[in-house]
JSON list of C-alpha atoms in Angstrom, two decimals:
[
{"chain": "U", "resi": 1, "resn": "MET", "atom": "CA", "xyz": [307.82, 212.23, -35.19]},
{"chain": "U", "resi": 2, "resn": "THR", "atom": "CA", "xyz": [309.94, 213.12, -38.22]},
{"chain": "U", "resi": 3, "resn": "ASP", "atom": "CA", "xyz": [309.75, 211.84, -41.63]},
{"chain": "U", "resi": 4, "resn": "ILE", "atom": "CA", "xyz": [312.20, 211.90, -44.48]},
{"chain": "U", "resi": 5, "resn": "ILE", "atom": "CA", "xyz": [310.61, 215.39, -45.57]},
{"chain": "U", "resi": 6, "resn": "ASP", "atom": "CA", "xyz": [311.46, 217.10, -42.04]},
{"chain": "U", "resi": 7, "resn": "LYS", "atom": "CA", "xyz": [315.01, 215.10, -41.87]},
{"chain": "U", "resi": 8, "resn": "ALA", "atom": "CA", "xyz": [315.94, 216.40, -45.53]},
{"chain": "U", "resi": 9, "resn": "ALA", "atom": "CA", "xyz": [314.91, 220.29, -44.89]},
{"chain": "U", "resi": 10, "resn": "MET", "atom": "CA", "xyz": [316.46, 220.35, -41.35]},
{"chain": "U", "resi": 11, "resn": "ALA", "atom": "CA", "xyz": [319.79, 219.02, -43.03]},
{"chain": "U", "resi": 12, "resn": "LEU", "atom": "CA", "xyz": [319.76, 221.17, -46.03]},
{"chain": "U", "resi": 13, "resn": "SER", "atom": "CA", "xyz": [318.98, 224.22, -44.28]},
{"chain": "U", "resi": 14, "resn": "ALA", "atom": "CA", "xyz": [321.58, 223.46, -41.22]},
{"chain": "U", "resi": 15, "resn": "GLY", "atom": "CA", "xyz": [324.02, 222.66, -43.94]},
{"chain": "U", "resi": 16, "resn": "LEU", "atom": "CA", "xyz": [323.65, 225.51, -46.19]},
{"chain": "U", "resi": 17, "resn": "MET", "atom": "CA", "xyz": [323.99, 228.15, -43.21]},
{"chain": "U", "resi": 18, "resn": "LEU", "atom": "CA", "xyz": [326.82, 226.33, -41.77]},
{"chain": "U", "resi": 19, "resn": "LEU", "atom": "CA", "xyz": [328.54, 226.51, -44.96]},
{"chain": "U", "resi": 20, "resn": "GLY", "atom": "CA", "xyz": [327.89, 230.13, -45.24]},
{"chain": "U", "resi": 21, "resn": "ILE", "atom": "CA", "xyz": [328.62, 231.03, -41.88]},
{"chain": "U", "resi": 22, "resn": "VAL", "atom": "CA", "xyz": [331.34, 228.95, -40.45]},
{"chain": "U", "resi": 23, "resn": "GLY", "atom": "CA", "xyz": [332.82, 226.83, -43.72]},
{"chain": "U", "resi": 24, "resn": "MET", "atom": "CA", "xyz": [333.53, 230.14, -45.53]},
{"chain": "U", "resi": 25, "resn": "GLY", "atom": "CA", "xyz": [334.81, 231.75, -42.48]},
{"chain": "U", "resi": 26, "resn": "ILE", "atom": "CA", "xyz": [337.19, 229.24, -41.69]},
{"chain": "U", "resi": 27, "resn": "VAL", "atom": "CA", "xyz": [338.34, 229.70, -45.21]},
{"chain": "U", "resi": 28, "resn": "GLU", "atom": "CA", "xyz": [338.84, 233.30, -45.00]},
{"chain": "U", "resi": 29, "resn": "ILE", "atom": "CA", "xyz": [340.58, 232.86, -41.80]},
{"chain": "U", "resi": 30, "resn": "LEU", "atom": "CA", "xyz": [343.20, 230.16, -43.56]},
{"chain": "U", "resi": 31, "resn": "VAL", "atom": "CA", "xyz": [343.86, 232.36, -46.15]},
{"chain": "U", "resi": 32, "resn": "GLY", "atom": "CA", "xyz": [345.23, 234.78, -43.77]},
{"chain": "U", "resi": 33, "resn": "PRO", "atom": "CA", "xyz": [344.79, 238.74, -43.29]},
{"chain": "U", "resi": 34, "resn": "PRO", "atom": "CA", "xyz": [343.12, 241.27, -43.88]},
{"chain": "U", "resi": 35, "resn": "TYR", "atom": "CA", "xyz": [339.78, 240.11, -42.77]},
{"chain": "U", "resi": 36, "resn": "SER", "atom": "CA", "xyz": [337.91, 243.11, -45.02]},
{"chain": "U", "resi": 37, "resn": "PRO", "atom": "CA", "xyz": [334.49, 242.21, -46.61]},
{"chain": "U", "resi": 38, "resn": "VAL", "atom": "CA", "xyz": [335.47, 244.86, -49.38]},
{"chain": "U", "resi": 39, "resn": "PRO", "atom": "CA", "xyz": [338.63, 245.14, -51.14]},
{"chain": "U", "resi": 40, "resn": "MET", "atom": "CA", "xyz": [341.41, 247.12, -49.88]},
{"chain": "U", "resi": 41, "resn": "THR", "atom": "CA", "xyz": [342.88, 249.96, -51.55]},
{"chain": "U", "resi": 42, "resn": "ASN", "atom": "CA", "xyz": [346.47, 251.78, -51.04]},
{"chain": "U", "resi": 43, "resn": "ASP", "atom": "CA", "xyz": [346.84, 255.80, -51.48]},
{"chain": "U", "resi": 44, "resn": "ALA", "atom": "CA", "xyz": [347.32, 255.35, -55.20]},
{"chain": "U", "resi": 45, "resn": "GLY", "atom": "CA", "xyz": [343.89, 253.47, -55.71]},
{"chain": "U", "resi": 46, "resn": "GLU", "atom": "CA", "xyz": [344.98, 250.30, -56.60]},
{"chain": "U", "resi": 47, "resn": "VAL", "atom": "CA", "xyz": [343.39, 247.17, -54.84]},
{"chain": "U", "resi": 48, "resn": "VAL", "atom": "CA", "xyz": [346.05, 245.55, -52.66]},
{"chain": "U", "resi": 49, "resn": "ALA", "atom": "CA", "xyz": [343.76, 243.01, -50.67]},
{"chain": "U", "resi": 50, "resn": "ALA", "atom": "CA", "xyz": [340.33, 241.38, -51.63]},
{"chain": "U", "resi": 51, "resn": "PRO", "atom": "CA", "xyz": [338.12, 238.78, -49.85]},
{"chain": "U", "resi": 52, "resn": "LEU", "atom": "CA", "xyz": [338.79, 235.30, -51.05]},
{"chain": "U", "resi": 53, "resn": "ILE", "atom": "CA", "xyz": [334.68, 234.52, -51.24]},
{"chain": "U", "resi": 54, "resn": "SER", "atom": "CA", "xyz": [332.65, 237.66, -52.02]},
{"chain": "U", "resi": 55, "resn": "PRO", "atom": "CA", "xyz": [330.20, 238.67, -49.03]},
{"chain": "U", "resi": 56, "resn": "GLN", "atom": "CA", "xyz": [327.37, 238.38, -51.62]},
{"chain": "U", "resi": 57, "resn": "VAL", "atom": "CA", "xyz": [327.99, 234.54, -52.24]},
{"chain": "U", "resi": 58, "resn": "ARG", "atom": "CA", "xyz": [328.12, 234.25, -48.21]},
{"chain": "U", "resi": 59, "resn": "THR", "atom": "CA", "xyz": [325.05, 236.05, -47.64]},
{"chain": "U", "resi": 60, "resn": "GLY", "atom": "CA", "xyz": [323.38, 234.31, -50.80]},
{"chain": "U", "resi": 61, "resn": "VAL", "atom": "CA", "xyz": [324.08, 230.78, -49.27]},
{"chain": "U", "resi": 62, "resn": "VAL", "atom": "CA", "xyz": [322.92, 231.70, -45.72]},
{"chain": "U", "resi": 63, "resn": "LEU", "atom": "CA", "xyz": [319.53, 233.09, -47.34]},
{"chain": "U", "resi": 64, "resn": "ALA", "atom": "CA", "xyz": [318.99, 229.89, -49.36]},
{"chain": "U", "resi": 65, "resn": "GLY", "atom": "CA", "xyz": [318.85, 227.93, -45.91]},
{"chain": "U", "resi": 66, "resn": "VAL", "atom": "CA", "xyz": [316.63, 230.45, -44.71]},
{"chain": "U", "resi": 67, "resn": "ALA", "atom": "CA", "xyz": [314.71, 230.09, -47.48]},
{"chain": "U", "resi": 68, "resn": "VAL", "atom": "CA", "xyz": [314.61, 226.20, -47.39]},
{"chain": "U", "resi": 69, "resn": "LEU", "atom": "CA", "xyz": [313.50, 226.74, -43.69]},
{"chain": "U", "resi": 70, "resn": "GLY", "atom": "CA", "xyz": [310.65, 228.97, -44.82]},
{"chain": "U", "resi": 71, "resn": "LEU", "atom": "CA", "xyz": [309.49, 226.60, -47.35]},
{"chain": "U", "resi": 72, "resn": "TYR", "atom": "CA", "xyz": [309.51, 223.92, -44.63]},
{"chain": "U", "resi": 73, "resn": "ALA", "atom": "CA", "xyz": [307.42, 225.83, -42.31]},
{"chain": "U", "resi": 74, "resn": "VAL", "atom": "CA", "xyz": [304.69, 226.38, -45.10]},
{"chain": "U", "resi": 75, "resn": "TYR", "atom": "CA", "xyz": [304.81, 222.60, -45.89]},
{"chain": "U", "resi": 76, "resn": "LYS", "atom": "CA", "xyz": [304.22, 222.14, -42.32]},
{"chain": "U", "resi": 77, "resn": "ILE", "atom": "CA", "xyz": [301.29, 224.51, -42.12]},
{"chain": "U", "resi": 78, "resn": "VAL", "atom": "CA", "xyz": [299.58, 223.04, -45.37]},
{"chain": "U", "resi": 79, "resn": "THR", "atom": "CA", "xyz": [300.22, 219.42, -44.64]},
{"chain": "U", "resi": 80, "resn": "PRO", "atom": "CA", "xyz": [297.94, 219.28, -41.40]},
{"chain": "U", "resi": 81, "resn": "LEU", "atom": "CA", "xyz": [295.23, 221.06, -43.19]},
{"chain": "U", "resi": 82, "resn": "ALA", "atom": "CA", "xyz": [295.11, 218.98, -46.21]},
{"chain": "U", "resi": 83, "resn": "ASP", "atom": "CA", "xyz": [295.11, 215.37, -43.64]},
{"chain": "U", "resi": 84, "resn": "ASP", "atom": "CA", "xyz": [292.50, 216.66, -41.86]},
{"chain": "U", "resi": 85, "resn": "ALA", "atom": "CA", "xyz": [290.14, 217.43, -45.05]},
{"chain": "U", "resi": 86, "resn": "ALA", "atom": "CA", "xyz": [291.19, 213.97, -46.21]},
{"chain": "U", "resi": 87, "resn": "THR", "atom": "CA", "xyz": [290.01, 212.19, -43.14]},
{"chain": "U", "resi": 88, "resn": "GLY", "atom": "CA", "xyz": [287.10, 214.37, -42.57]},
{"chain": "U", "resi": 89, "resn": "HIS", "atom": "CA", "xyz": [288.03, 215.31, -38.83]},
{"chain": "U", "resi": 90, "resn": "GLU", "atom": "CA", "xyz": [285.97, 218.03, -37.24]},
{"chain": "U", "resi": 91, "resn": "THR", "atom": "CA", "xyz": [287.44, 220.20, -34.49]},
{"chain": "U", "resi": 92, "resn": "VAL", "atom": "CA", "xyz": [285.22, 221.23, -31.90]},
{"chain": "U", "resi": 93, "resn": "ALA", "atom": "CA", "xyz": [284.88, 225.03, -30.85]},
{"chain": "U", "resi": 94, "resn": "ASP", "atom": "CA", "xyz": [284.30, 226.23, -27.58]}
]
Protein backbone atom coordinates (compact mmCIF):
# COMPACT_ATOMS: atom_id res chain seq x y z
CA MET A 1 0.00 0.00 0.00
CA THR A 2 1.33 3.41 -0.92
CA ASP A 3 0.34 6.69 0.62
CA ILE A 4 0.83 10.22 -0.66
CA ILE A 5 4.40 10.46 0.68
CA ASP A 6 5.38 7.26 -1.14
CA LYS A 7 3.95 8.47 -4.42
CA ALA A 8 5.49 11.94 -4.08
CA ALA A 9 8.95 10.55 -3.29
CA MET A 10 8.84 8.10 -6.18
CA ALA A 11 7.58 10.71 -8.64
CA LEU A 12 10.07 13.38 -7.57
CA SER A 13 13.10 11.08 -7.60
CA ALA A 14 12.15 9.47 -10.92
CA GLY A 15 11.43 12.87 -12.44
CA LEU A 16 14.78 14.32 -11.36
CA MET A 17 16.75 11.32 -12.58
CA LEU A 18 14.92 11.17 -15.91
CA LEU A 19 15.40 14.89 -16.41
CA GLY A 20 19.11 14.67 -15.65
CA ILE A 21 19.83 11.60 -17.73
CA VAL A 22 17.30 11.44 -20.54
CA GLY A 23 15.89 14.96 -20.80
CA MET A 24 19.16 16.86 -20.79
CA GLY A 25 20.75 14.16 -22.98
CA ILE A 26 18.08 14.64 -25.63
CA VAL A 27 18.61 18.40 -25.50
CA GLU A 28 22.36 17.89 -26.03
CA ILE A 29 21.68 15.60 -29.00
CA LEU A 30 19.22 18.06 -30.56
CA VAL A 31 21.76 20.88 -30.30
CA GLY A 32 24.10 18.81 -32.46
CA PRO A 33 27.73 17.72 -32.48
CA PRO A 34 30.21 17.75 -30.86
CA TYR A 35 29.05 15.59 -27.97
CA SER A 36 31.82 16.44 -25.57
CA PRO A 37 31.36 17.01 -21.83
CA VAL A 38 34.27 19.46 -21.81
CA PRO A 39 34.95 22.51 -23.98
CA MET A 40 36.86 21.62 -27.16
CA THR A 41 39.74 23.84 -28.24
CA ASN A 42 41.67 24.22 -31.47
CA ASP A 43 45.47 24.27 -31.85
CA ALA A 44 45.59 27.93 -30.84
CA GLY A 45 43.81 27.20 -27.57
CA GLU A 46 40.56 29.03 -28.26
CA VAL A 47 37.30 27.31 -27.35
CA VAL A 48 35.50 26.18 -30.51
CA ALA A 49 32.71 24.09 -28.95
CA ALA A 50 31.26 23.69 -25.48
CA PRO A 51 28.41 21.61 -24.06
CA LEU A 52 25.05 23.37 -23.77
CA ILE A 53 24.38 21.98 -20.29
CA SER A 54 27.28 21.60 -17.90
CA PRO A 55 28.04 18.04 -16.77
CA GLN A 56 28.06 19.32 -13.18
CA VAL A 57 24.44 20.48 -13.56
CA ARG A 58 23.36 17.14 -15.04
CA THR A 59 25.15 15.23 -12.29
CA GLY A 60 23.63 17.50 -9.63
CA VAL A 61 20.10 16.85 -10.87
CA VAL A 62 20.66 13.07 -10.90
CA LEU A 63 22.23 13.15 -7.43
CA ALA A 64 19.28 15.18 -6.16
CA GLY A 65 17.01 12.35 -7.34
CA VAL A 66 19.20 9.80 -5.56
CA ALA A 67 19.15 11.97 -2.41
CA VAL A 68 15.34 12.03 -2.47
CA LEU A 69 15.37 8.22 -2.64
CA GLY A 70 17.80 8.13 0.29
CA LEU A 71 15.59 10.39 2.40
CA TYR A 72 12.58 8.28 1.45
CA ALA A 73 14.44 5.13 2.56
CA VAL A 74 15.26 6.71 5.92
CA TYR A 75 11.61 7.73 6.28
CA LYS A 76 10.42 4.18 5.56
CA ILE A 77 12.90 2.72 8.06
CA VAL A 78 11.92 5.12 10.85
CA THR A 79 8.14 5.17 10.27
CA PRO A 80 7.36 1.53 11.22
CA LEU A 81 9.43 1.92 14.38
CA ALA A 82 7.44 4.99 15.38
CA ASP A 83 4.12 3.25 14.56
CA ASP A 84 5.04 0.15 16.59
CA ALA A 85 6.12 2.20 19.58
CA ALA A 86 2.92 4.24 19.49
CA THR A 87 0.60 1.22 19.32
CA GLY A 88 2.58 -0.91 21.75
CA HIS A 89 3.27 -3.87 19.45
CA GLU A 90 5.69 -6.42 20.78
CA THR A 91 7.77 -8.72 18.65
CA VAL A 92 8.38 -12.31 19.65
CA ALA A 93 12.00 -13.41 19.58
CA ASP A 94 12.86 -17.01 18.88
